[in-house]
Structure formats: C-alpha cells, structure tokens
Amino acid sequence: MNTRFLALELRRAMRNGRYLIFTVVVPSVMFLLFVSLYGGGEGTFPNGLPVTTSLMMNMALFGVMAGPLSIGARIAVERGLGWQRQLRLTPLTGSGYLFTKGALSMLVALPGILLVCVIGAVEGVRMDVPQWLGVLATLWLGAIPFVLLGIVIGLIASPDGMQAITGLASMVFGLLGGIWIPADVAPDWLATLMKALPTYWVKQLTQAPFVSGVDVEQALLVISLWVAGLSLIAVRRYRAQS
Amino acid sequence: MTETAVRAGAAVALSGLRKRFGEVQAVDGIDLVISPGEVVALLGPNGAGKSTTVDMVLGLSTPDGGRISVFGKAPREAVVAGQISAMLQSGALLDDATVAEAVGLIAALHRKPMPVAKALAQAGITDLADRRCTKLSGGQKQRVRFALALVCEPDLLVLDEPTVAMDVETRRAFWQQMRAYTDTGRTVLFATHYLDEAEEYADRVVLMRSGRIVADGSVAQVRAAVSGRTLRAVVPGALDLELPGVRSVEQRGDQITLTCTDSDAAVRALLARYPNAHDIEITALGLEEAFLTLTGEDNR
C-alpha cells in the first residue's frame, strides 16, 4: 500500500465539508438529542444496558456506516470524472486502488466513533478502560462490512444515482439494522429481516460484554457472510470494468 | 539496420493493430514505428481512430489484434516504469482537490516523480497551485492535465487533442511550453485535427482516416503539398486538358477539377485556351487532399 497516496487521500476526504457534517457531527448531535429525549439518560433499558450507553453505541454505529458509505460514493464520482483513467496511467493497480479506498474508509470511520464516545463519557457513560477499548475496537472493526458496501456502491452506481443509492443503503442498514429502533419491539417477520443485516450484529457484539444472551458466534457468522459476499461482488464488478 | 532492430529501439512500435467497437472497425490494421526523440502528430478527422489508437498505446484498452510495444515493453509495463504518460482528452480532474493536490496524488503513485512544484512550473501553472480544479478555465485545466502527465518525467508523452478547449493565444502558449519540453529530447505523440498545429510543432505527420494510416511524412513534405491549390471550373467542350502548373486533372462532363502546383499559371493558360470557361474557383488544398497528393494514394 502506498502510504503517501493514502495520506493525501485522507487529507482530501477530511476537508470535505459534507463528510465532516454527516459522519462526524451528525452522529454526535443525534446522540445528544436522543439523550435529552430520554430525559438525560438516567434509566436503563430492559436488557440492563444504561440508556446513555446504549444510545452512544447506536449513534457511534450510525457514524461507522456513514463514513465508509460516503467514501464509497466518491468512487462513483471518480469513475464519472475520468479520474480513474488518469490513475490507470500510474503504477497503481486496480486492487491497490480498492485497498486504498478501503483503508481510507476505515480511517474516516474513526473520528465519528471517537467523538460520540468522548461525548458519551462526558454524558456519564461509565466503563473501565478495557471495556472502552473493547467497545471502540468492536465499533471500528464493525465498519468493515460497510466499507465493502461503500465500495460496491461506488463500483455500481452512476455519479448521479449514487446519492440516492447511498441514502437508501443507510436507510435500510440503519433503520432495519436496528440503530433507530430495537429489534425486540419489531414484529417477528421484521425482526427476522433485521437479524439478517450486519448492522444488527455489530450492535449485538458491541453490547455483548454488558448484556447477557448475545449469540457471538451467530454475530460473527452473519458479519463474515456479508464481508465475503460484498468482497466477491466488488472483485467481480471491478474486473468487469477494467 | 534491420526492421527488427529498428522496432527494438523504437519508442513506439505498432504492427497490425486492430480494434472494433460493435459494428465499427475503429482501428483497422495500423503499422507505425516512432523513434525516440521524434515529435509525431497523429492527424485526422473525428472518428478516424486517433483516440482509440492512443488508448491502446497507453494500455487503457486492449487491441483485438496486432502488437504494441513501447520502449520494447508492453504498454502497461511502460506505464509502471514511468516511461510513458499522457494528457487525456477530457475529464480526469478531481472536483474536490486543488491543483497542487491533484498533481501531488499522481506524483505519490509514481516511482521517480519530479517535485510537484517543478511540474507546476513546467506547465506554467505555479500561480494556480492552490486553486480548486473545478474553478479553472478550459485552457487552465489542460495545463493541469499537462502537469499530471509531466510529473513522472516520461520519455514518451502522449497528448490526445491537447488544445481542443483553448483559444488561439492559450494554444500558442501551451505549445511554447511543449517546445521547451520536446527540446530536451523527449518523444511526443499528439493527436490533433488542426493541420497548422501538426505543421508547426511536429517533425512528422501521420494521417489517419477510417481506422487506417493513409499518409505518413515529414513536415516539409506536408508543407510542400499544402502549398498547392485546387482549381475548379466549368469548361464547355474541354478535351484532354494539358495545362502548365497542373499536377492532375479530374473531369466530369464540363466540370473540371485541377490539382495545381502553380494555380496562377494554370488559370492564365486555361482562360487563354478556353475563353468561355466560367465559375472558376481556386482554393487551397484541404488537409486530406494535400495528403493524398503527397502520397499519390487515393482510396476513395
């Protein structure tokens, strides 16, 4: 991997106003909003998790989705602009390009997670250091399926259609994934659908150290299937284009 | 030197190159050898197959048949080695990066790039370094593309219609910069449909039409051919026209078309011999006519 190229790409992404607002600021603002809606987050949810802790995890997860999806969408724009043609006149390989975009997505997912967690700590989320590290690591690694989803969208969507597709994806994966509403209150058929999405299981994994009854094995299985499936589509799609 | 030896030392060697898009045979069997240090214009009307040829030389598309070597390598290998680079016809500029950043990104990918500041200076856009790529005029964008192409210090620079979005002044300035670059002994292949550009800046001109090379000659040869004129007239009762200053005659009924080396002499002689000749029209040779005259080839 070309780190200098990655660093320049990162600087470009970070300067993008839309990225900063949607992936860094919005999750934190939503978090604060929900905390005040729930009356300062004093109570606990039926699963035993404090309200503030649970909301913090959900909103960080929202940020985890938004960052990588926006980077993936840039791929569609770069394709449309002909920038990829320019890149093909350099030693950068196709897989090098996709890996760079993947690494970039992972990096841009971080600030949103960190900011929400810092605000969480200020708002009274109490965990010991290993637990904090565990939550941060799970959320961050949980970005992987969304990084791949972003790349797949970037390779499939046209620059014009990309916005709509990205919006739809964050609706489906966010809303149905249980970020905004818990699967426990959904009717059975909907709950089944929700449990097929990676979002639900990343959330489960994040909560696992704090609540009982999380099926870690199934979580890893579902997430792995998504990762494998999306990787396959990305590789095929990329080959078809070059 | 044998044919193979020439090819081995060539900057570009194409043989039997073909590419088809659906029904259209875009490139239909091209053979071309370009020596290091040559500045070659690939000239032809739109749809002649220039861009398709250029794309294949750059390794951006794969030929259906034939062989390409760039400094004895496959195009992609030459790209990876930084020996060949190109200024692409359109697009290719990031909307959210500054000029210096865009050039920096490309530089970061090459193995031995020149400093970004040097590339900007050579393209004459040092003052635009901090401007967003979207906030540039057409001519400025082309200079940015030039800087993107220069930054890997290529031995062969390919330009696909480099001045298409430029006004006359900008075009001149652009070619001055290009001159400075080619004077250092680099090889340049540029596609264009402006004859004057080819004439002024190329050592050698290759004319393409309908996917084939129809003429290939030095600039001096082109210039000589272009200095000719075509004389058209209606000459009632003309038979076996033999006139001074005329290279060839075409006759359809009373309508004659003369390809002249000296149209003044021809028109005087014509009027002396046929005082009833009318609708006389003398025009400079068109690009294609010039080339066809030059090579004595007519495959219409």
Coordinates of C-alpha atoms in Angstrom, one line a residue:
Chain A
M1 CA 0.0 0.0 0.0
N2 CA 1.2 3.5 -0.9
T3 CA 1.0 5.4 2.4
R4 CA 1.8 8.7 0.9
F5 CA -1.1 8.4 -1.6
L6 CA -3.3 7.2 1.3
A7 CA -2.3 10.2 3.4
L8 CA -3.1 12.6 0.6
E9 CA -6.5 10.9 0.0
L10 CA -7.2 11.2 3.7
R11 CA -6.5 14.9 3.8
R12 CA -8.8 15.3 0.8
A13 CA -11.6 13.3 2.5
M14 CA -11.2 15.1 5.8
R15 CA -11.5 18.5 4.2
N16 CA -14.8 17.6 2.5
G17 CA -17.5 19.5 4.4
R18 CA -20.2 17.0 3.7
Y19 CA -18.1 14.2 5.1
L20 CA -17.4 16.2 8.3
I21 CA -21.0 17.0 8.9
F22 CA -22.6 13.7 8.1
T23 CA -20.1 11.3 9.5
V24 CA -18.6 13.2 12.4
V25 CA -21.0 15.9 13.5
V26 CA -24.4 14.3 12.9
P27 CA -23.9 11.2 14.9
S28 CA -22.9 13.3 17.9
V29 CA -25.7 15.7 17.5
M30 CA -28.2 12.9 17.2
F31 CA -26.7 11.3 20.3
L32 CA -27.2 14.4 22.4
L33 CA -30.7 14.8 21.0
F34 CA -31.7 11.3 22.0
V35 CA -30.1 11.6 25.4
S36 CA -32.3 14.7 26.1
L37 CA -35.3 12.9 24.6
Y38 CA -34.8 10.1 27.1
G39 CA -34.7 12.6 29.9
G40 CA -31.0 12.8 30.4
G41 CA -30.5 9.1 30.0
E42 CA -30.8 8.3 33.7
G43 CA -32.5 4.9 33.3
T44 CA -31.7 1.5 32.0
F45 CA -33.2 -0.4 29.0
P46 CA -34.9 -3.8 29.6
N47 CA -31.8 -5.6 28.6
G48 CA -30.0 -4.0 31.5
L49 CA -27.9 -1.5 29.5
P50 CA -27.9 2.1 30.7
V51 CA -29.8 4.3 28.3
T52 CA -26.9 6.6 27.6
T53 CA -24.5 3.7 27.0
S54 CA -27.0 2.1 24.6
L55 CA -27.6 5.4 22.7
M56 CA -23.9 6.1 22.5
M57 CA -23.3 2.7 20.9
N58 CA -26.1 3.2 18.4
M59 CA -25.1 6.6 17.3
A60 CA -21.4 5.6 17.0
L61 CA -22.6 2.7 14.8
F62 CA -24.5 5.3 12.7
G63 CA -21.2 7.1 12.2
V64 CA -19.5 3.8 11.4
M65 CA -21.9 3.4 8.5
A66 CA -22.0 6.9 7.2
G67 CA -18.2 7.5 6.8
P68 CA -17.4 4.4 4.7
L69 CA -20.6 4.9 2.6
S70 CA -19.5 8.5 1.7
I71 CA -16.0 7.3 0.7
G72 CA -17.5 4.6 -1.4
A73 CA -19.8 7.1 -3.1
R74 CA -16.6 9.1 -4.1
I75 CA -15.5 6.1 -6.1
A76 CA -18.6 6.5 -8.3
V77 CA -17.8 10.2 -8.7
E78 CA -14.1 9.5 -9.6
R79 CA -15.2 7.0 -12.2
G80 CA -17.6 9.5 -13.7
L81 CA -14.9 12.2 -13.8
G82 CA -12.4 10.0 -15.6
W83 CA -10.0 10.3 -12.7
Q84 CA -9.7 6.5 -12.7
R85 CA -8.4 6.7 -16.2
Q86 CA -5.8 9.1 -15.0
L87 CA -4.9 6.7 -12.2
R88 CA -4.5 3.9 -14.7
L89 CA -1.6 5.8 -16.2
T90 CA 0.3 5.3 -13.0
P91 CA 1.8 2.2 -11.4
L92 CA -1.3 2.0 -9.1
T93 CA -3.1 -1.3 -9.7
G94 CA -6.8 -1.9 -9.6
S95 CA -6.6 -3.8 -6.4
G96 CA -4.3 -1.1 -5.0
Y97 CA -6.9 1.4 -5.7
L98 CA -9.6 -0.6 -4.0
F99 CA -7.4 -1.3 -1.0
T100 CA -6.5 2.3 -0.6
K101 CA -10.2 3.3 -0.7
G102 CA -10.9 0.5 1.9
A103 CA -8.1 1.7 4.2
L104 CA -9.3 5.3 3.7
S105 CA -12.9 4.3 4.7
M106 CA -11.6 2.6 7.8
L107 CA -9.7 5.7 8.8
V108 CA -12.6 8.1 8.2
A109 CA -14.9 5.9 10.3
L110 CA -12.7 6.6 13.3
P111 CA -13.4 10.3 14.2
G112 CA -17.1 9.8 14.3
I113 CA -16.8 6.9 16.7
L114 CA -14.3 8.7 18.9
L115 CA -16.3 11.9 19.1
V116 CA -19.5 10.1 20.1
C117 CA -17.6 8.1 22.8
V118 CA -16.0 11.2 24.2
I119 CA -19.4 12.9 24.4
G120 CA -20.7 9.6 25.9
A121 CA -18.1 9.8 28.7
V122 CA -19.0 13.4 29.3
E123 CA -22.7 12.5 29.5
G124 CA -22.0 9.9 32.1
V125 CA -21.2 6.6 30.4
R126 CA -19.1 4.7 32.8
M127 CA -16.9 1.8 31.7
D128 CA -13.4 0.6 32.7
V129 CA -10.5 1.1 30.3
P130 CA -10.6 -2.5 28.8
Q131 CA -14.4 -2.1 28.2
W132 CA -13.9 1.2 26.5
L133 CA -11.2 -0.2 24.3
G134 CA -13.4 -3.2 23.5
V135 CA -16.3 -1.0 22.5
L136 CA -14.1 1.2 20.3
A137 CA -12.4 -1.8 18.7
T138 CA -15.7 -3.6 18.0
L139 CA -17.3 -0.5 16.5
W140 CA -14.2 0.2 14.4
L141 CA -13.9 -3.4 13.1
G142 CA -17.7 -3.4 12.6
A143 CA -17.0 -0.8 9.9
I144 CA -15.6 -3.5 7.6
P145 CA -18.9 -4.6 6.1
F146 CA -19.9 -1.0 5.5
V147 CA -16.5 -0.2 3.9
L148 CA -17.2 -3.0 1.5
L149 CA -20.7 -1.9 0.9
G150 CA -19.5 1.6 0.1
I151 CA -17.0 0.2 -2.4
V152 CA -19.7 -2.0 -4.1
I153 CA -22.0 1.0 -4.3
G154 CA -19.1 3.1 -5.7
L155 CA -18.5 0.5 -8.4
I156 CA -22.1 0.0 -9.3
A157 CA -23.8 3.4 -9.1
S158 CA -23.6 6.2 -11.6
P159 CA -22.4 9.5 -10.2
D160 CA -26.0 10.8 -10.5
G161 CA -27.6 7.7 -8.9
M162 CA -25.0 7.3 -6.2
Q163 CA -26.6 9.8 -3.8
A164 CA -30.0 8.0 -3.9
I165 CA -28.4 4.6 -3.5
T166 CA -26.3 5.7 -0.6
G167 CA -29.3 7.2 1.0
L168 CA -31.3 4.1 0.5
A169 CA -28.5 1.9 1.9
S170 CA -28.1 3.9 5.0
M171 CA -31.9 3.8 5.5
V172 CA -32.0 0.0 5.0
F173 CA -28.9 -0.8 7.0
G174 CA -29.6 1.8 9.7
L175 CA -33.3 1.6 10.2
L176 CA -33.8 -2.1 9.6
G177 CA -30.4 -2.8 11.2
G178 CA -31.8 -1.6 14.5
I179 CA -29.9 1.6 15.0
W180 CA -33.0 3.7 15.4
I181 CA -35.5 1.1 16.7
P182 CA -34.6 -2.1 18.6
A183 CA -35.4 -5.4 17.0
D184 CA -37.1 -6.6 20.2
V185 CA -40.1 -4.3 19.6
A186 CA -40.5 -5.3 15.9
P187 CA -43.0 -7.9 14.7
D188 CA -41.5 -11.3 14.1
W189 CA -41.2 -11.0 10.3
L190 CA -39.4 -7.7 10.6
A191 CA -37.2 -8.9 13.4
T192 CA -36.1 -11.8 11.1
L193 CA -35.2 -9.3 8.4
M194 CA -33.4 -7.1 10.8
K195 CA -31.3 -10.0 12.1
A196 CA -30.1 -10.7 8.5
L197 CA -28.3 -7.4 8.4
P198 CA -24.7 -6.8 9.6
T199 CA -25.7 -3.6 11.5
Y200 CA -27.8 -5.6 14.0
W201 CA -25.0 -8.0 14.7
V202 CA -22.3 -5.3 15.1
K203 CA -24.6 -3.7 17.6
Q204 CA -25.0 -7.0 19.4
L205 CA -21.3 -7.5 19.5
T206 CA -20.7 -4.0 20.9
Q207 CA -23.3 -4.7 23.7
A208 CA -22.0 -8.3 24.3
P209 CA -19.8 -7.5 27.3
F210 CA -22.6 -5.7 29.1
V211 CA -25.8 -7.7 28.5
S212 CA -26.5 -11.5 28.6
G213 CA -27.7 -13.7 25.8
V214 CA -25.7 -12.3 22.8
D215 CA -25.0 -15.0 20.3
V216 CA -21.5 -14.1 19.4
E217 CA -21.0 -17.0 17.1
Q218 CA -24.0 -16.1 15.0
A219 CA -23.0 -12.5 15.0
L220 CA -19.6 -13.4 13.6
L221 CA -21.1 -15.8 11.1
V222 CA -23.6 -13.2 9.7
I223 CA -21.0 -10.5 9.5
S224 CA -18.5 -12.8 7.8
L225 CA -21.1 -13.8 5.2
W226 CA -21.7 -10.1 4.4
V227 CA -18.0 -9.4 4.2
A228 CA -17.4 -12.4 1.9
G229 CA -20.4 -11.7 -0.3
L230 CA -19.6 -8.0 -0.7
S231 CA -16.0 -8.7 -1.4
L232 CA -17.0 -11.1 -4.1
I233 CA -19.3 -8.6 -5.7
A234 CA -16.6 -5.9 -5.5
V235 CA -14.0 -8.0 -7.1
R236 CA -16.3 -9.2 -9.9
R237 CA -17.6 -5.8 -10.6
Y238 CA -14.1 -4.3 -10.7
R239 CA -12.9 -7.0 -13.1
A240 CA -15.9 -6.3 -15.3
Q241 CA -15.0 -2.7 -15.5
S242 CA -11.3 -2.9 -16.4
Chain B
M1 CA 19.7 -1.6 -39.6
T2 CA 17.2 -4.4 -39.9
E3 CA 13.5 -3.9 -39.4
T4 CA 13.6 -5.8 -36.1
A5 CA 16.4 -3.7 -34.8
V6 CA 14.5 -0.5 -35.6
R7 CA 11.5 -1.8 -33.8
A8 CA 13.6 -2.9 -30.8
G9 CA 15.0 0.6 -30.4
A10 CA 11.7 2.3 -31.1
A11 CA 9.7 4.4 -28.7
V12 CA 6.5 3.1 -30.1
A13 CA 6.1 0.1 -32.5
L14 CA 2.7 -0.9 -33.7
S15 CA 2.0 -3.7 -36.1
G16 CA -1.3 -4.9 -37.5
L17 CA -3.1 -3.1 -34.7
R18 CA -6.9 -3.6 -34.8
K19 CA -9.8 -2.6 -32.6
R20 CA -13.5 -3.0 -33.2
F21 CA -16.4 -1.5 -31.3
G22 CA -19.6 -3.3 -32.2
E23 CA -20.1 -2.7 -35.9
V24 CA -17.4 -0.1 -36.2
Q25 CA -13.9 -1.1 -37.1
A26 CA -12.3 1.8 -35.2
V27 CA -8.7 0.8 -35.9
D28 CA -8.1 -1.3 -38.9
G29 CA -4.6 -2.6 -39.2
I30 CA -2.1 0.1 -38.2
D31 CA 1.7 -0.2 -38.6
L32 CA 3.7 2.6 -37.1
V33 CA 7.2 3.0 -35.7
I34 CA 8.2 6.1 -33.8
S35 CA 11.8 6.6 -33.0
P36 CA 13.0 8.2 -29.7
G37 CA 13.1 12.0 -29.9
E38 CA 10.5 12.3 -32.7
V39 CA 7.6 14.6 -32.3
V40 CA 4.8 13.0 -34.2
A41 CA 1.4 14.4 -35.0
L42 CA -1.5 11.9 -35.4
L43 CA -3.8 13.8 -37.7
G44 CA -7.2 13.1 -38.8
P45 CA -10.9 14.0 -38.7
N46 CA -13.1 13.0 -35.8
G47 CA -13.8 9.3 -35.8
A48 CA -10.6 8.5 -37.7
G49 CA -9.4 6.2 -34.9
K50 CA -6.9 8.5 -33.3
S51 CA -8.2 8.3 -29.7
T52 CA -8.7 4.5 -30.0
T53 CA -5.1 4.1 -31.1
V54 CA -3.8 6.4 -28.3
D55 CA -5.8 4.4 -25.7
M56 CA -4.2 1.2 -26.9
V57 CA -0.7 2.6 -26.8
L58 CA -1.4 3.7 -23.2
G59 CA -2.7 0.3 -22.3
L60 CA -6.1 1.8 -21.4
S61 CA -7.7 -0.6 -23.9
T62 CA -6.7 -3.9 -25.3
P63 CA -6.4 -4.4 -29.1
D64 CA -8.4 -7.1 -30.8
G65 CA -5.3 -7.9 -32.9
G66 CA -1.8 -6.8 -33.6
R67 CA 1.1 -5.9 -31.4
I68 CA 2.2 -2.8 -29.4
S69 CA 5.5 -2.2 -27.8
V70 CA 6.5 0.9 -26.0
F71 CA 10.3 1.1 -25.5
G72 CA 10.3 -2.6 -26.1
K73 CA 7.8 -3.3 -23.4
A74 CA 4.1 -3.9 -23.2
P75 CA 2.2 -0.6 -22.7
R76 CA 1.3 -1.4 -19.0
E77 CA 4.9 -2.2 -18.2
A78 CA 6.0 1.1 -19.7
V79 CA 3.4 2.9 -17.7
V80 CA 4.5 1.3 -14.5
A81 CA 8.1 2.2 -15.3
G82 CA 7.0 5.8 -15.8
Q83 CA 8.3 5.9 -19.3
I84 CA 5.0 6.8 -21.0
S85 CA 2.5 9.3 -19.8
A86 CA -0.4 11.1 -21.3
M87 CA -2.6 14.1 -21.3
L88 CA -6.1 12.8 -21.6
Q89 CA -8.7 14.5 -23.7
S90 CA -11.3 15.4 -21.1
G91 CA -12.4 15.0 -17.5
A92 CA -9.8 13.5 -15.3
L93 CA -9.7 16.3 -12.8
L94 CA -10.9 15.9 -9.2
D95 CA -13.6 18.3 -8.2
D96 CA -12.6 18.4 -4.5
A97 CA -8.8 18.8 -4.8
T98 CA -6.6 21.8 -5.5
V99 CA -4.2 21.8 -8.5
A100 CA -1.2 21.0 -6.3
E101 CA -3.0 18.2 -4.5
A102 CA -4.1 16.6 -7.8
V103 CA -0.6 16.7 -9.1
G104 CA 0.7 15.5 -5.7
L105 CA -1.6 12.5 -5.7
I106 CA -0.4 11.4 -9.1
A107 CA 3.2 12.1 -8.1
A108 CA 2.8 9.9 -5.0
L109 CA 1.9 7.0 -7.2
H110 CA 4.9 7.2 -9.4
R111 CA 8.3 5.6 -8.6
K112 CA 10.5 8.5 -9.5
P113 CA 8.4 11.6 -9.8
M114 CA 9.7 15.1 -10.2
P115 CA 8.9 17.6 -7.4
V116 CA 5.3 18.8 -7.7
A117 CA 6.5 22.4 -7.8
K118 CA 8.7 21.7 -10.8
A119 CA 5.8 20.0 -12.7
L120 CA 3.6 23.0 -12.0
A121 CA 6.4 25.4 -13.1
Q122 CA 6.9 23.4 -16.3
A123 CA 3.2 23.5 -17.1
G124 CA 3.2 27.2 -16.3
I125 CA 0.6 26.9 -13.5
T126 CA 2.6 27.7 -10.4
D127 CA 0.2 30.5 -9.6
L128 CA -2.8 28.1 -9.8
A129 CA -1.4 25.7 -7.2
D130 CA -4.0 26.4 -4.5
R131 CA -7.0 26.7 -6.8
R132 CA -9.7 24.1 -6.9
C133 CA -9.6 22.1 -10.1
T134 CA -13.3 22.9 -10.7
K135 CA -12.6 26.7 -10.7
L136 CA -10.4 26.8 -13.8
S137 CA -10.9 27.8 -17.4
G138 CA -10.7 25.1 -20.1
G139 CA -7.2 26.2 -21.0
Q140 CA -6.0 26.1 -17.4
K141 CA -7.5 22.7 -16.9
Q142 CA -5.5 21.4 -19.9
R143 CA -2.3 22.8 -18.3
V144 CA -3.2 20.9 -15.1
R145 CA -3.5 17.8 -17.2
F146 CA -0.2 18.6 -18.8
A147 CA 1.4 18.8 -15.3
L148 CA -0.2 15.5 -14.4
A149 CA 1.4 14.0 -17.4
L150 CA 4.8 15.6 -16.8
V151 CA 5.2 14.7 -13.2
C152 CA 6.5 11.2 -13.8
E153 CA 9.2 12.6 -16.2
P154 CA 8.1 10.3 -19.1
D155 CA 10.3 9.6 -22.1
L156 CA 7.2 9.5 -24.2
L157 CA 4.4 11.9 -23.8
V158 CA 1.1 11.2 -25.5
L159 CA -1.3 14.1 -26.0
D160 CA -4.9 13.4 -27.1
E161 CA -6.2 16.6 -28.7
P162 CA -4.4 18.8 -26.2
T163 CA -5.5 22.2 -27.3
V164 CA -9.2 21.4 -28.0
A165 CA -10.6 23.7 -25.3
M166 CA -8.1 26.5 -25.8
D167 CA -8.3 29.9 -27.5
V168 CA -5.6 30.8 -30.0
E169 CA -3.4 32.7 -27.5
T170 CA -3.5 29.9 -25.0
R171 CA -2.8 27.4 -27.7
R172 CA 0.3 29.2 -28.6
A173 CA 1.5 29.5 -25.0
F174 CA 0.8 25.8 -24.5
W175 CA 2.9 24.8 -27.5
Q176 CA 5.7 27.0 -26.4
Q177 CA 5.9 25.1 -23.2
M178 CA 5.7 21.9 -25.0
R179 CA 8.5 23.0 -27.3
A180 CA 10.7 23.6 -24.2
Y181 CA 9.9 20.1 -23.2
T182 CA 10.5 18.4 -26.5
D183 CA 13.8 20.3 -26.9
T184 CA 15.1 18.1 -24.1
G185 CA 14.9 15.1 -26.5
R186 CA 11.6 13.6 -25.3
T187 CA 9.4 11.7 -27.7
V188 CA 5.9 13.2 -28.2
L189 CA 2.9 11.7 -30.0
F190 CA 0.0 14.0 -30.2
A191 CA -3.4 13.5 -31.8
T192 CA -5.0 16.6 -33.3
H193 CA -7.3 17.7 -36.0
Y194 CA -5.6 21.0 -36.5
L195 CA -3.3 20.9 -39.5
D196 CA -1.5 24.1 -38.5
E197 CA -0.6 22.5 -35.2
A198 CA 0.8 19.5 -36.8
E199 CA 2.7 21.6 -39.3
E200 CA 4.2 23.9 -36.7
Y201 CA 5.1 21.5 -33.9
A202 CA 5.6 18.1 -35.4
D203 CA 8.7 16.6 -37.1
R204 CA 6.5 14.0 -38.7
V205 CA 2.8 13.8 -39.5
V206 CA 0.7 10.7 -39.7
L207 CA -2.7 11.0 -41.2
M208 CA -5.4 8.6 -40.2
R209 CA -8.7 8.0 -41.8
S210 CA -11.4 5.4 -41.1
G211 CA -9.0 3.5 -38.8
R212 CA -6.1 3.4 -41.2
I213 CA -2.9 5.3 -41.8
V214 CA -3.4 7.0 -45.2
A215 CA -0.3 9.1 -45.2
D216 CA 2.9 9.4 -43.2
G217 CA 5.5 12.0 -44.0
S218 CA 7.8 14.8 -42.8
V219 CA 6.5 18.2 -42.1
A220 CA 8.5 19.6 -45.1
Q221 CA 6.6 17.2 -47.4
V222 CA 3.3 18.3 -45.9
R223 CA 4.1 21.9 -46.3
A224 CA 5.1 21.4 -49.9
A225 CA 1.9 19.6 -50.6
V226 CA -0.3 22.1 -48.8
S227 CA 1.1 25.0 -50.8
G228 CA -0.8 23.6 -53.8
R229 CA -4.2 24.8 -54.9
T230 CA -7.3 23.3 -56.4
L231 CA -8.8 24.9 -59.4
R232 CA -12.4 24.2 -60.3
A233 CA -14.2 25.5 -63.3
V234 CA -16.9 24.7 -65.9
V235 CA -15.2 24.4 -69.3
P236 CA -17.6 23.7 -72.1
G237 CA -16.1 21.4 -74.7
A238 CA -12.9 20.7 -72.8
L239 CA -10.9 17.8 -74.1
D240 CA -7.6 16.4 -72.9
L241 CA -6.6 19.4 -70.8
E242 CA -2.9 19.9 -70.8
L243 CA -2.0 23.0 -68.8
P244 CA 1.1 24.3 -67.1
G245 CA 1.4 24.1 -63.3
V246 CA -1.1 21.3 -63.1
R247 CA -0.4 18.0 -61.3
S248 CA -3.6 16.1 -62.0
V249 CA -6.9 16.6 -63.8
E250 CA -10.3 15.2 -62.9
Q251 CA -13.1 15.8 -65.3
R252 CA -16.9 15.1 -65.0
G253 CA -18.6 16.3 -68.1
D254 CA -17.8 20.0 -68.4
Q255 CA -16.8 20.3 -64.7
I256 CA -13.1 20.1 -64.2
T257 CA -11.0 19.9 -61.1
L258 CA -7.3 20.6 -61.4
T259 CA -4.8 20.0 -58.7
C260 CA -2.2 22.7 -59.2
T261 CA 1.4 23.3 -58.2
D262 CA 1.1 26.8 -59.8
S263 CA -2.5 27.8 -60.0
D264 CA -1.7 31.3 -61.4
A265 CA 0.0 29.8 -64.5
A266 CA -2.8 27.3 -64.8
V267 CA -5.6 29.8 -64.7
R268 CA -3.9 32.1 -67.3
A269 CA -3.4 29.2 -69.7
L270 CA -6.9 27.9 -69.1
L271 CA -8.5 31.3 -70.0
A272 CA -6.2 31.7 -73.0
R273 CA -7.3 28.4 -74.4
Y274 CA -10.9 28.3 -73.3
P275 CA -12.2 31.9 -73.0
N276 CA -15.7 30.6 -72.2
A277 CA -14.5 28.8 -69.0
H278 CA -16.7 30.0 -66.1
D279 CA -17.5 29.5 -62.4
I280 CA -13.7 29.5 -61.8
E281 CA -12.9 28.8 -58.2
I282 CA -9.4 28.4 -56.7
T283 CA -9.0 27.1 -53.2
A284 CA -6.1 26.0 -51.0
L285 CA -5.8 22.2 -50.8
G286 CA -7.7 20.7 -47.9
L287 CA -6.0 18.6 -45.4
E288 CA -6.9 15.3 -46.9
E289 CA -6.4 16.4 -50.5
A290 CA -2.9 17.6 -49.5
F291 CA -2.1 14.3 -48.0
L292 CA -3.5 12.3 -50.9
T293 CA -1.5 14.4 -53.3
L294 CA 1.6 13.9 -51.1
T295 CA 1.4 10.2 -51.2
G296 CA -0.2 9.7 -54.6
E297 CA -2.6 7.4 -52.9
D298 CA -6.3 7.6 -53.5
N299 CA -8.5 5.0 -51.8
R300 CA -11.8 6.8 -52.1

